[in-house]
């Protein structure tokens, strides 16, 4: 069960926008609108930021947005802030009642 | 307030067994889909298992036949029975509410498989 593909790292300056990609196949990202994004701070449990490709849970800043095109989903963070520095993971439902995560992306705020 | 509290982790020898617990409050475990996710030291998240509200269970290939997910409705608690443990099972194990999107997570419990 291979993981979804994410860049290992991305960086941006405060105020800028960054986008993290998450590439899968037609059996997961491309086939279902069940892509989620999580933020994980060091030593903490993951926090849900986006679900069902582009929906935001209550309490999550509208600076976070999600989208999908074909087999690739994307998380965009606008107006980058120092507190956004963290690891980000995508996940997708995969056929046959399984779930797959991406390898994770380390976001550095310069 | 929704809370998930895992317990049961520890140091175990290869081939041994361990049962993790996830005590829930603020909602009813039996009415929700629940998930176990693990994270090896310094590595990414890995899905381990689902249990659906109807009781159906699903597993990652890496644990199929060795791990069993279950729940005790009277205790509102989720479990993960782990048998035939291997070094590569060393990880922090999280329980999470939901199946495709996890809005609540426990704090995690560390399992170390080593002789």
Coordinates of N, CA and C in Angstrom, one line a residue:
Chain A
X1 N 0.9 -1.2 0.0 CA 0.0 0.0 0.0 C 0.9 1.2 0.0
X2 N 1.2 1.7 -1.2 CA 2.2 2.8 -1.3 C 1.5 4.1 -0.9
X3 N 2.3 5.0 -0.3 CA 1.8 6.3 0.2 C 1.6 7.3 -1.0
X4 N 0.8 8.3 -0.7 CA 0.6 9.4 -1.6 C 1.9 10.2 -1.6
X5 N 2.1 10.9 -2.7 CA 3.4 11.6 -2.9 C 3.2 13.1 -2.6
X6 N 4.0 13.5 -1.6 CA 4.1 14.9 -1.2 C 5.5 15.4 -1.3
X7 N 5.8 16.7 -1.6 CA 7.2 17.2 -1.5 C 7.6 17.1 -0.1
X8 N 8.9 16.8 0.1 CA 9.5 16.6 1.4 C 9.4 17.9 2.2
X9 N 9.6 19.0 1.5 CA 9.7 20.3 2.2 C 9.2 21.4 1.3
X10 N 8.7 22.5 1.9 CA 8.4 23.7 1.2 C 8.7 24.8 2.2
X11 N 8.9 26.0 1.6 CA 9.2 27.2 2.5 C 8.6 28.4 1.9
X12 N 8.4 29.4 2.8 CA 7.9 30.7 2.3 C 8.1 31.7 3.4
X13 N 8.0 32.9 3.0 CA 8.2 34.0 3.9 C 6.8 34.5 4.5
X14 N 6.8 35.1 5.7 CA 5.6 35.6 6.2 C 4.8 36.4 5.3
X15 N 3.5 36.2 5.2 CA 2.6 36.9 4.3 C 2.5 36.3 2.9
X16 N 3.4 35.5 2.5 CA 3.3 34.8 1.2 C 2.3 33.7 1.2
X17 N 2.1 33.1 0.1 CA 1.2 31.9 -0.1 C 2.1 30.7 -0.5
X18 N 1.8 29.6 0.0 CA 2.5 28.3 -0.5 C 1.4 27.3 -0.8
X19 N 1.8 26.4 -1.6 CA 0.9 25.2 -2.0 C 1.7 23.9 -1.8
X20 N 1.0 23.0 -1.2 CA 1.6 21.6 -1.0 C 0.8 20.7 -1.8
X21 N 1.4 19.9 -2.7 CA 0.7 18.9 -3.5 C 0.7 17.6 -2.9
X22 N -0.2 16.8 -3.4 CA -0.5 15.4 -2.9 C -0.9 14.6 -4.1
X23 N 0.0 13.7 -4.6 CA -0.4 13.0 -5.8 C -0.6 11.5 -5.5
X24 N -1.7 11.1 -6.1 CA -2.1 9.7 -5.9 C -2.5 9.1 -7.2
X25 N -3.5 8.2 -7.2 CA -3.9 7.6 -8.4 C -5.5 7.6 -8.6
X26 N -6.0 7.0 -9.6 CA -7.4 7.0 -9.8 C -8.1 6.1 -8.7
X27 N -7.3 5.3 -8.0 CA -7.9 4.5 -7.0 C -8.0 5.2 -5.6
X28 N -7.5 6.4 -5.5 CA -7.6 7.1 -4.3 C -7.9 8.6 -4.5
X29 N -6.9 9.4 -4.6 CA -7.2 10.9 -4.8 C -8.1 11.2 -6.0
X30 N -7.8 10.6 -7.1 CA -8.6 10.9 -8.3 C -10.0 10.2 -8.3
X31 N -10.2 9.2 -7.5 CA -11.4 8.5 -7.6 C -12.5 8.9 -6.5
X32 N -12.1 9.6 -5.5 CA -13.0 9.9 -4.4 C -12.7 11.3 -3.9
X33 N -13.8 12.0 -3.4 CA -13.6 13.3 -2.9 C -13.4 13.2 -1.3
X34 N -12.6 12.3 -0.9 CA -12.3 12.1 0.5 C -10.8 12.3 0.8
X35 N -10.4 13.5 0.4 CA -9.0 13.9 0.7 C -9.1 14.9 1.9
X36 N -8.2 14.6 2.8 CA -8.1 15.4 4.1 C -6.6 15.9 4.2
X37 N -6.5 17.0 4.9 CA -5.2 17.5 5.2 C -5.0 17.7 6.7
X38 N -3.8 17.4 7.3 CA -3.6 17.5 8.7 C -2.3 18.3 8.9
X39 N -2.3 19.1 10.0 CA -1.2 19.8 10.5 C -0.7 19.1 11.7
X40 N 0.6 18.9 11.8 CA 1.2 18.3 13.0 C 2.4 19.1 13.5
X41 N 2.2 19.6 14.7 CA 3.3 20.3 15.4 C 4.2 19.2 16.1
X42 N 5.5 19.5 16.3 CA 6.3 18.5 17.0 C 5.8 18.0 18.3
X43 N 5.8 16.7 18.4 CA 5.3 16.1 19.6 C 3.8 16.1 19.9
X44 N 3.1 16.6 18.9 CA 1.6 16.7 19.1 C 0.9 15.7 18.1
X45 N -0.4 15.5 18.4 CA -1.2 14.7 17.5 C -1.6 15.6 16.3
X46 N -1.9 15.0 15.2 CA -2.3 15.7 14.0 C -3.6 16.5 14.3
X47 N -3.8 17.6 13.5 CA -5.0 18.4 13.6 C -5.6 18.5 12.2
X48 N -6.9 18.2 12.1 CA -7.6 18.3 10.8 C -7.7 19.7 10.4
X49 N -7.2 20.0 9.1 CA -7.3 21.3 8.6 C -8.3 21.4 7.4
X50 N -8.4 20.3 6.6 CA -9.3 20.3 5.5 C -9.8 18.9 5.3
X51 N -11.1 18.8 5.0 CA -11.7 17.5 4.7 C -12.5 17.5 3.5
X52 N -12.8 16.4 2.9 CA -13.5 16.3 1.6 C -13.1 17.3 0.6
X53 N -11.8 17.3 0.4 CA -11.0 18.1 -0.6 C -10.9 19.5 -0.2
X54 N -12.0 20.2 0.1 CA -12.0 21.6 0.3 C -12.8 22.2 1.4
X55 N -13.3 21.3 2.3 CA -14.1 21.8 3.4 C -13.2 22.1 4.6
X56 N -13.5 23.1 5.3 CA -12.7 23.5 6.5 C -13.5 23.3 7.8
X57 N -12.9 22.6 8.7 CA -13.6 22.4 10.0 C -13.8 23.7 10.7
X58 N -14.8 23.8 11.6 CA -15.0 25.0 12.4 C -13.7 25.3 13.2
X59 N -13.3 26.5 13.2 CA -12.2 26.9 14.0 C -10.9 27.0 13.2
X60 N -10.9 26.4 12.0 CA -9.6 26.5 11.2 C -9.7 27.8 10.3
X61 N -8.6 28.4 10.3 CA -8.5 29.7 9.6 C -8.8 29.6 8.1
X62 N -9.4 30.6 7.6 CA -9.8 30.6 6.1 C -8.5 30.9 5.3
X63 N -7.4 31.0 5.9 CA -6.1 31.1 5.2 C -5.8 29.7 4.6
X64 N -6.4 28.7 5.1 CA -6.1 27.3 4.6 C -7.3 26.9 3.6
X65 N -6.8 26.5 2.4 CA -7.8 26.0 1.4 C -7.3 24.8 0.7
X66 N -8.3 24.0 0.2 CA -7.9 22.8 -0.5 C -8.6 22.7 -1.8
X67 N -7.9 21.9 -2.7 CA -8.5 21.7 -4.0 C -8.0 20.4 -4.6
X68 N -8.6 20.0 -5.7 CA -8.1 18.8 -6.4 C -8.3 18.9 -7.9
X69 N -7.3 18.3 -8.6 CA -7.4 18.2 -10.1 C -6.9 16.9 -10.5
X70 N -7.7 16.1 -11.0 CA -7.3 14.7 -11.4 C -6.8 13.9 -10.2
X71 N -5.6 13.4 -10.3 CA -5.1 12.6 -9.2 C -4.2 13.4 -8.2
X72 N -4.3 14.7 -8.3 CA -3.5 15.5 -7.4 C -4.3 16.5 -6.6
X73 N -4.2 16.4 -5.3 CA -4.8 17.4 -4.4 C -3.8 18.4 -3.9
X74 N -4.3 19.5 -3.5 CA -3.4 20.6 -3.1 C -3.9 21.3 -1.9
X75 N -3.0 21.7 -1.0 CA -3.3 22.5 0.2 C -2.6 23.9 0.0
X76 N -3.4 25.0 0.0 CA -2.8 26.3 -0.1 C -2.9 27.0 1.2
X77 N -1.9 27.6 1.7 CA -1.9 28.4 2.9 C -1.5 29.9 2.4
X78 N -2.4 30.8 2.6 CA -2.2 32.2 2.2 C -1.8 33.0 3.5
X79 N -1.2 34.1 3.3 CA -0.8 35.0 4.4 C 0.0 34.2 5.4
X80 N 1.0 33.5 5.0 CA 1.8 32.7 5.8 C 2.2 33.3 7.1
X81 N 2.1 32.6 8.2 CA 2.4 33.1 9.6 C 3.4 32.1 10.2
X82 N 4.2 32.6 11.1 CA 5.2 31.8 11.8 C 4.6 30.5 12.4
X83 N 3.4 30.7 13.0 CA 2.7 29.6 13.6 C 2.3 28.5 12.7
X84 N 2.4 28.7 11.4 CA 2.0 27.7 10.4 C 3.1 26.7 10.2
X85 N 4.3 27.0 10.7 CA 5.4 26.1 10.5 C 5.1 24.8 11.2
X86 N 5.1 23.7 10.5 CA 4.7 22.4 11.0 C 4.9 21.4 9.8
X87 N 4.6 20.1 10.2 CA 4.5 19.1 9.1 C 3.0 19.0 8.7
X88 N 2.9 18.8 7.4 CA 1.5 18.6 6.8 C 1.4 17.3 6.1
X89 N 0.3 16.6 6.3 CA 0.0 15.3 5.7 C -1.3 15.4 5.0
X90 N -1.4 14.8 3.8 CA -2.6 14.5 3.2 C -3.0 13.1 3.4
X91 N -4.3 12.8 3.3 CA -4.8 11.4 3.3 C -5.9 11.3 2.3
X92 N -6.2 10.1 1.9 CA -7.3 9.9 0.9 C -7.9 8.5 1.2
X93 N -9.2 8.4 1.0 CA -9.8 7.1 1.0 C -9.2 6.4 -0.3
X94 N -9.0 5.1 -0.1 CA -8.5 4.3 -1.2 C -9.5 3.1 -1.4
X95 N -9.7 2.7 -2.6 CA -10.7 1.6 -2.8 C -10.5 0.4 -1.9
X96 N -11.5 -0.3 -1.7 CA -11.5 -1.5 -0.8 C -11.4 -1.1 0.7
X97 N -12.0 0.0 1.1 CA -12.1 0.3 2.5 C -10.8 0.5 3.1
X98 N -9.9 1.2 2.5 CA -8.6 1.5 3.1 C -8.4 3.0 3.1
X99 N -7.4 3.4 3.8 CA -7.0 4.8 3.9 C -5.5 4.9 3.6
X100 N -5.1 6.0 2.9 CA -3.6 6.1 2.7 C -3.2 7.6 3.0
X101 N -2.1 7.7 3.6 CA -1.5 9.0 3.9 C -0.4 9.4 2.9
X102 N -0.1 10.6 2.8 CA 1.1 11.1 2.1 C 2.3 11.0 3.0
X103 N 3.4 11.1 2.5 CA 4.7 11.0 3.2 C 5.0 12.2 4.1
X104 N 4.2 13.3 4.0 CA 4.4 14.4 4.8 C 5.3 15.5 4.2
X105 N 5.0 16.7 4.5 CA 5.7 17.9 4.0 C 6.1 18.8 5.1
X106 N 7.3 19.1 5.3 CA 7.8 20.0 6.3 C 7.7 21.4 5.8
X107 N 6.9 22.3 6.4 CA 6.8 23.7 6.0 C 7.6 24.5 6.9
X108 N 8.5 25.3 6.3 CA 9.4 26.2 7.0 C 9.0 27.6 6.7
X109 N 8.7 28.4 7.7 CA 8.4 29.8 7.5 C 9.7 30.6 7.7
X110 N 10.2 31.2 6.6 CA 11.5 31.9 6.7 C 11.6 33.1 7.5
Chain B
X1 N -17.6 17.8 25.8 CA -16.3 17.9 25.1 C -15.8 16.5 24.7
X2 N -15.4 16.4 23.4 CA -14.9 15.1 22.9 C -13.4 14.9 23.4
X3 N -13.1 13.8 23.9 CA -11.8 13.4 24.3 C -11.5 12.0 24.0
X4 N -10.3 11.7 23.6 CA -9.8 10.3 23.3 C -8.5 10.2 24.1
X5 N -8.4 9.1 24.9 CA -7.2 8.9 25.8 C -6.7 7.5 25.5
X6 N -5.6 7.4 24.9 CA -5.0 6.0 24.7 C -4.1 5.6 25.9
X7 N -4.0 4.3 26.0 CA -3.2 3.7 27.0 C -2.8 2.3 26.5
X8 N -1.8 1.7 27.2 CA -1.4 0.3 26.9 C -0.1 0.1 26.2
X9 N 0.5 1.2 25.8 CA 1.8 1.1 25.1 C 2.9 0.7 26.1
X10 N 4.1 0.4 25.5 CA 5.2 0.1 26.3 C 6.2 -0.7 25.5
X11 N 7.2 -1.2 26.2 CA 8.3 -2.0 25.6 C 7.9 -3.5 25.6
X12 N 8.0 -4.1 24.4 CA 7.6 -5.5 24.3 C 8.6 -6.2 23.4
X13 N 8.9 -7.4 23.7 CA 9.8 -8.2 22.8 C 9.2 -8.6 21.5
X14 N 10.0 -8.8 20.5 CA 9.5 -9.3 19.2 C 8.8 -10.6 19.4
X15 N 7.6 -10.7 18.7 CA 6.8 -11.9 18.8 C 5.7 -11.8 19.9
X16 N 5.8 -10.7 20.8 CA 4.9 -10.6 21.9 C 3.6 -9.9 21.5
X17 N 2.7 -9.8 22.5 CA 1.4 -9.2 22.2 C 1.2 -8.0 23.2
X18 N 0.3 -7.1 22.7 CA 0.0 -5.9 23.5 C -1.4 -5.5 23.1
X19 N -2.2 -5.0 24.1 CA -3.5 -4.4 23.7 C -3.5 -3.0 24.1
X20 N -3.8 -2.2 23.1 CA -4.0 -0.7 23.3 C -5.5 -0.4 23.5
X21 N -5.7 0.6 24.4 CA -7.0 1.0 24.7 C -7.2 2.5 24.3
X22 N -8.4 2.9 24.0 CA -8.7 4.3 23.6 C -10.0 4.6 24.3
X23 N -10.0 5.3 25.4 CA -11.2 5.6 26.1 C -11.8 6.9 25.6
X24 N -13.0 6.9 25.2 CA -13.7 8.0 24.6 C -14.6 8.7 25.5
X25 N -14.8 10.0 25.4 CA -15.8 10.7 26.2 C -16.3 11.8 25.3
X26 N -17.6 12.2 25.5 CA -18.2 13.3 24.7 C -18.9 12.8 23.5
X27 N -18.8 11.5 23.2 CA -19.6 10.9 22.1 C -19.6 9.4 22.3
X28 N -20.4 8.7 21.5 CA -20.5 7.2 21.6 C -19.7 6.5 20.6
X29 N -18.7 5.8 21.0 CA -17.8 5.1 20.1 C -18.5 4.2 19.1
X30 N -19.6 3.5 19.5 CA -20.3 2.6 18.7 C -21.1 3.2 17.6
X31 N -21.3 4.5 17.7 CA -22.1 5.2 16.7 C -21.2 5.9 15.6
X32 N -20.0 5.9 15.8 CA -19.0 6.5 14.9 C -18.0 5.5 14.3
X33 N -17.5 5.9 13.1 CA -16.4 5.2 12.6 C -15.1 5.6 13.4
X34 N -14.3 4.6 13.7 CA -13.1 4.9 14.5 C -11.9 4.3 13.7
X35 N -10.7 4.9 14.0 CA -9.5 4.6 13.2 C -8.3 4.5 14.2
X36 N -7.4 3.6 13.9 CA -6.1 3.6 14.5 C -5.1 4.0 13.4
X37 N -4.2 5.0 13.8 CA -3.1 5.4 12.9 C -1.8 5.4 13.7
X38 N -0.7 5.0 13.1 CA 0.5 5.0 13.8 C 1.6 5.8 13.1
X39 N 2.6 6.2 13.9 CA 3.7 7.0 13.4 C 5.0 6.5 14.0
X40 N 5.8 5.9 13.1 CA 7.1 5.4 13.6 C 8.0 6.6 13.9
X41 N 9.0 6.5 14.8 CA 9.8 7.6 15.2 C 10.4 8.3 14.0
X42 N 10.2 9.6 13.9 CA 10.7 10.4 12.8 C 10.1 10.2 11.4
X43 N 9.0 9.4 11.4 CA 8.4 9.1 10.1 C 7.0 9.7 10.0
X44 N 6.4 9.4 8.9 CA 5.0 9.9 8.6 C 3.9 9.0 9.2
X45 N 2.7 9.5 9.0 CA 1.5 8.8 9.5 C 1.2 7.6 8.6
X46 N 0.8 6.5 9.3 CA 0.4 5.3 8.6 C -1.0 4.8 9.1
X47 N -1.9 4.6 8.2 CA -3.2 4.1 8.6 C -3.0 2.6 9.0
X48 N -3.7 2.2 10.1 CA -3.6 0.9 10.6 C -4.9 0.1 10.4
X49 N -6.0 0.7 10.9 CA -7.3 0.0 10.9 C -8.5 0.9 11.1
X50 N -9.6 0.4 10.6 CA -10.9 1.1 10.8 C -11.8 0.1 11.5
X51 N -12.8 0.7 12.3 CA -14.0 -0.1 12.6 C -15.2 0.8 12.4
X52 N -16.1 0.3 11.6 CA -17.3 1.1 11.2 C -18.3 1.0 12.3
X53 N -19.3 1.8 12.3 CA -20.4 1.8 13.3 C -21.1 0.5 13.3
X54 N -21.2 -0.1 12.1 CA -21.9 -1.4 12.0 C -21.1 -2.6 12.5
X55 N -19.8 -2.3 12.7 CA -19.0 -3.4 13.2 C -18.0 -3.9 12.2
X56 N -18.1 -3.5 11.0 CA -17.1 -4.0 10.0 C -15.7 -3.5 10.3
X57 N -14.7 -4.3 10.0 CA -13.4 -3.9 10.4 C -12.5 -4.1 9.1
X58 N -11.5 -3.2 9.0 CA -10.6 -3.2 7.9 C -9.2 -2.9 8.4
X59 N -8.2 -3.5 7.7 CA -6.8 -3.4 8.1 C -5.8 -3.1 7.0
X60 N -4.7 -2.4 7.3 CA -3.6 -2.3 6.4 C -3.0 -3.6 6.2
X61 N -2.4 -3.8 5.0 CA -1.8 -5.1 4.7 C -0.7 -5.4 5.7
X62 N 0.0 -4.4 6.2 CA 1.1 -4.6 7.0 C 0.8 -5.2 8.4
X63 N -0.5 -5.1 8.8 CA -0.9 -5.7 10.1 C -2.0 -6.7 10.0
X64 N -2.5 -7.0 8.8 CA -3.6 -7.9 8.6 C -3.2 -9.3 9.1
X65 N -4.1 -9.9 9.9 CA -3.8 -11.2 10.4 C -3.1 -11.2 11.8
X66 N -2.5 -10.0 12.1 CA -1.8 -9.9 13.4 C -2.5 -8.9 14.4
X67 N -3.2 -7.9 13.9 CA -3.9 -6.9 14.7 C -5.4 -7.1 14.6
X68 N -6.1 -6.8 15.7 CA -7.5 -6.8 15.7 C -8.1 -5.6 16.4
X69 N -8.9 -4.9 15.7 CA -9.6 -3.7 16.2 C -11.0 -4.2 16.8
X70 N -11.3 -3.6 17.9 CA -12.6 -3.9 18.5 C -13.1 -2.8 19.4
X71 N -14.2 -2.9 20.0 CA -14.7 -1.9 20.9 C -15.6 -2.5 22.0
X72 N -15.7 -1.9 23.1 CA -16.5 -2.3 24.2 C -17.5 -1.1 24.4
X73 N -18.7 -1.4 24.0 CA -19.8 -0.3 24.0 C -20.1 0.1 25.5
X74 N -20.0 -0.9 26.4 CA -20.3 -0.5 27.8 C -19.3 0.4 28.4
X75 N -18.1 0.3 27.9 CA -17.0 1.1 28.4 C -16.7 2.3 27.5
X76 N -17.4 2.4 26.4 CA -17.1 3.4 25.4 C -15.6 3.5 25.0
X77 N -15.1 2.3 24.8 CA -13.6 2.2 24.6 C -13.3 1.4 23.3
X78 N -12.3 1.9 22.6 CA -11.8 1.3 21.4 C -10.5 0.5 21.7
X79 N -10.3 -0.6 21.1 CA -9.1 -1.4 21.4 C -8.3 -1.7 20.1
X80 N -7.1 -2.0 20.3 CA -6.3 -2.6 19.2 C -5.4 -3.7 19.8
X81 N -5.8 -4.9 19.5 CA -5.0 -6.1 20.0 C -3.9 -6.4 19.0
X82 N -2.7 -6.3 19.4 CA -1.5 -6.5 18.5 C -0.8 -7.8 18.9
X83 N -0.7 -8.7 18.0 CA 0.0 -10.0 18.2 C 1.2 -10.1 17.3
X84 N 2.0 -11.0 17.6 CA 3.2 -11.3 16.7 C 3.9 -10.0 16.3
X85 N 4.2 -9.2 17.3 CA 4.8 -7.9 17.1 C 6.2 -8.0 16.5
X86 N 6.5 -7.0 15.7 CA 7.8 -7.0 15.0 C 8.4 -5.6 15.3
X87 N 9.7 -5.5 15.0 CA 10.4 -4.3 15.3 C 9.8 -3.1 14.5
X88 N 9.3 -3.4 13.3 CA 8.8 -2.4 12.4 C 7.4 -1.9 12.9
X89 N 6.9 -2.5 13.9 CA 5.6 -2.0 14.5 C 5.9 -0.9 15.6
X90 N 7.1 -0.7 15.9 CA 7.5 0.4 16.8 C 7.0 1.7 16.3
X91 N 6.2 2.4 17.1 CA 5.5 3.6 16.7 C 4.7 4.2 17.8
X92 N 4.3 5.5 17.6 CA 3.2 6.1 18.4 C 1.9 5.7 17.8
X93 N 1.0 5.1 18.6 CA -0.3 4.7 18.0 C -1.3 5.7 18.5
X94 N -2.1 6.2 17.5 CA -3.1 7.2 17.8 C -4.5 6.5 17.5
X95 N -5.5 6.8 18.3 CA -6.8 6.5 17.9 C -7.4 7.8 17.4
X96 N -8.4 7.8 16.5 CA -9.0 9.0 15.9 C -10.4 8.7 15.6
X97 N -11.2 9.7 15.8 CA -12.7 9.6 15.4 C -12.8 9.9 14.0
X98 N -13.6 9.1 13.3 CA -13.9 9.3 11.9 C -13.2 8.2 11.1
X99 N -13.5 8.2 9.8 CA -12.8 7.2 8.9 C -12.0 8.0 7.8
X100 N -12.6 8.8 7.0 CA -11.8 9.5 6.0 C -11.3 10.8 6.4
X101 N -11.9 11.3 7.5 CA -11.4 12.6 8.1 C -11.5 12.5 9.6
X102 N -10.5 12.8 10.3 CA -10.4 12.6 11.7 C -10.3 13.9 12.4
X103 N -11.5 14.2 13.0 CA -11.6 15.6 13.7 C -11.1 15.6 15.1
X104 N -11.0 14.4 15.7 CA -10.4 14.3 17.1 C -9.4 13.1 17.1
X105 N -8.3 13.4 17.8 CA -7.3 12.4 18.0 C -6.9 12.3 19.5
X106 N -6.4 11.1 19.8 CA -5.9 11.0 21.2 C -4.5 11.6 21.2
X107 N -3.8 11.5 22.4 CA -2.5 12.0 22.5 C -1.4 11.0 22.0
X108 N -1.8 9.8 21.8 CA -0.9 8.7 21.3 C -0.3 7.9 22.4
X109 N 0.0 6.7 22.1 CA 0.7 5.8 23.1 C 1.8 5.1 22.4
X110 N 3.0 5.1 23.0 CA 4.2 4.7 22.3 C 4.4 3.2 22.5
X111 N 4.6 2.4 21.4 CA 4.9 1.0 21.5 C 6.3 0.8 20.9
X112 N 7.1 0.2 21.7 CA 8.5 -0.1 21.3 C 8.7 -1.6 21.3
X113 N 9.0 -2.2 20.1 CA 9.2 -3.6 20.0 C 10.7 -3.8 19.8
X114 N 11.3 -4.4 20.9 CA 12.7 -4.6 20.9 C 13.1 -5.6 21.9
X115 N 14.2 -6.4 21.7 CA 14.7 -7.3 22.6 C 15.8 -6.7 23.5

